[in-house]
Coordinates of C-alpha atoms in Angstrom, one line a residue:
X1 CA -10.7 -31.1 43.8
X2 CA -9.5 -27.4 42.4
X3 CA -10.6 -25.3 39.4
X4 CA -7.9 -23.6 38.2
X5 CA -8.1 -20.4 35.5
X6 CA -4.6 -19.9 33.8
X7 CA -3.4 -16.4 33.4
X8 CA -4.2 -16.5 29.5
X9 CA -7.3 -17.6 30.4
X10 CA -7.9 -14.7 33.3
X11 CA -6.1 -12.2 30.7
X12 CA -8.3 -13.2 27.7
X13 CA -11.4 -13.3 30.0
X14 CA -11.0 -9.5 31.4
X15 CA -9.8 -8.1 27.9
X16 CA -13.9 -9.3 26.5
X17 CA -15.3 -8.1 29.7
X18 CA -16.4 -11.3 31.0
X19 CA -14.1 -12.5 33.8
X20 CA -16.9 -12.1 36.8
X21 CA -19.9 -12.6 34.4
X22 CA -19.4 -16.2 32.2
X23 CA -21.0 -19.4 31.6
X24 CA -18.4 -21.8 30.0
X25 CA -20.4 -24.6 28.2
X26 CA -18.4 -27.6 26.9
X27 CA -18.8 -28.8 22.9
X28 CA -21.5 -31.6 22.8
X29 CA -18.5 -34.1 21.1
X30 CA -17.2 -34.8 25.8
X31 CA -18.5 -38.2 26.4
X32 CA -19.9 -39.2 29.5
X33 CA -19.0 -42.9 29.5
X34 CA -21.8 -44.3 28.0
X35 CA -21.9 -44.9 24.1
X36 CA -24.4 -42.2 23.2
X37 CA -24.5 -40.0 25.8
X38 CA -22.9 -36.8 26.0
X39 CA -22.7 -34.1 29.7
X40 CA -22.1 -30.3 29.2
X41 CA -19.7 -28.7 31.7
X42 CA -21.4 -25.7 32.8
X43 CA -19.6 -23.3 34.8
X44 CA -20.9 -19.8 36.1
X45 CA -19.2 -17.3 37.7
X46 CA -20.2 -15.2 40.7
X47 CA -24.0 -15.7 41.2
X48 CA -26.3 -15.5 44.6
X49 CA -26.2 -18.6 46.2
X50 CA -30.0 -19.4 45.5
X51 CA -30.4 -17.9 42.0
X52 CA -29.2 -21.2 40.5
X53 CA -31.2 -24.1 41.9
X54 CA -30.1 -26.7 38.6
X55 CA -26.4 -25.6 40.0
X56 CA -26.1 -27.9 42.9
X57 CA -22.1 -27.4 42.9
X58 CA -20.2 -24.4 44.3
X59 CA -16.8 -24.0 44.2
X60 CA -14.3 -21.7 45.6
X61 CA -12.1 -21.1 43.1
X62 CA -9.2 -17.7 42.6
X63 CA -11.8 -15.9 40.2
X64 CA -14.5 -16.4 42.5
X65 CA -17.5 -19.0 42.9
X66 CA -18.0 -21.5 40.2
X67 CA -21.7 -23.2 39.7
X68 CA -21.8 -26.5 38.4
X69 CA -24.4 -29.0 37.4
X70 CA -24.2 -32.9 39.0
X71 CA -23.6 -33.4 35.1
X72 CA -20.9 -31.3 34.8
X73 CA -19.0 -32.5 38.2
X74 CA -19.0 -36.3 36.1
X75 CA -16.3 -35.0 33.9
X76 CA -14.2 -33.2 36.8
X77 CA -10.9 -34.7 38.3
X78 CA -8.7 -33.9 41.0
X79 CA -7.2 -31.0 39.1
X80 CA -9.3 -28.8 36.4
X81 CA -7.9 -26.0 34.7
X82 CA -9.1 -23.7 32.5
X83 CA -6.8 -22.5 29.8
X84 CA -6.8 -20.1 26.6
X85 CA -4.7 -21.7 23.5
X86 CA -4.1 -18.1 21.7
X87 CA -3.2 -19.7 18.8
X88 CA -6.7 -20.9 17.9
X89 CA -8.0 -18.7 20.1
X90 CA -10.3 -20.8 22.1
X91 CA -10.8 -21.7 25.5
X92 CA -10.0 -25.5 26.6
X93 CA -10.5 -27.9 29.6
X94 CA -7.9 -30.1 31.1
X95 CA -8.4 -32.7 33.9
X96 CA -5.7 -33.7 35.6
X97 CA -3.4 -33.0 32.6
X98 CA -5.4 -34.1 30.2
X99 CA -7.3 -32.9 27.6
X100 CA -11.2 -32.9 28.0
X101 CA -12.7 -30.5 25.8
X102 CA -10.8 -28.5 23.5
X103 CA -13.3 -25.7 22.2
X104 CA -15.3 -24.5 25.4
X105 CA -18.0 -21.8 24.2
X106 CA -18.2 -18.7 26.1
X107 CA -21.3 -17.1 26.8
X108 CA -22.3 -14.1 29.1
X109 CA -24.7 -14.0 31.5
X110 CA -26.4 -11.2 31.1

């Protein structure tokens, strides 16, 4: 499994400030499988190995350690990539070329 940023992600990320200190949280609309149930994706960037004990993923990625939650590993494929439509100017998930979550919120961690 890989987590892949594109470059207009990575570019859109350093022009806010925020490419070594994010949490990407998916919308609440990503089913899990079940009828009523819904997972949020969250990733962080770059924290101490034991400062996130809900985070029970890590994952090298090219911008760095990614945290996730068992949750958010449900929704994951063999290829996950991060990308920035500049158009709507939002961030969006793809797994394995297809679309997952379309409007990832941003948040930073400090």
């Amino acid at each position: 499994m890989q987590i892949f940023f594109s470059h207009k992600a990575i570019d859109k990320l350093k022009e806010l400030g925020m490419f070594h200190n994010m949490i990407l949280l998916t919308s609440n609309e990503v089913e899990n499988g079940s009828p009523h149930a819904f997972d949020q994706v969250v990733l962080r960037t770059n924290e101490a190995d034991d400062a996130l004990p809900q985070y029970s993923h890590k994952f090298e990625t090219h911008v760095g350690p990614l945290y996730a939650s068992d949750d958010a590993t449900k929704l994951f494929g063999t290829d996950n990539r991060i990308d920035f439509d500049e158009f709507r100017q939002v961030f969006v998930f793809l797994r394995d070329g297809q679309m997952i979550d379309d409007n990832l919120y941003l948040q930073n961690k400090s």
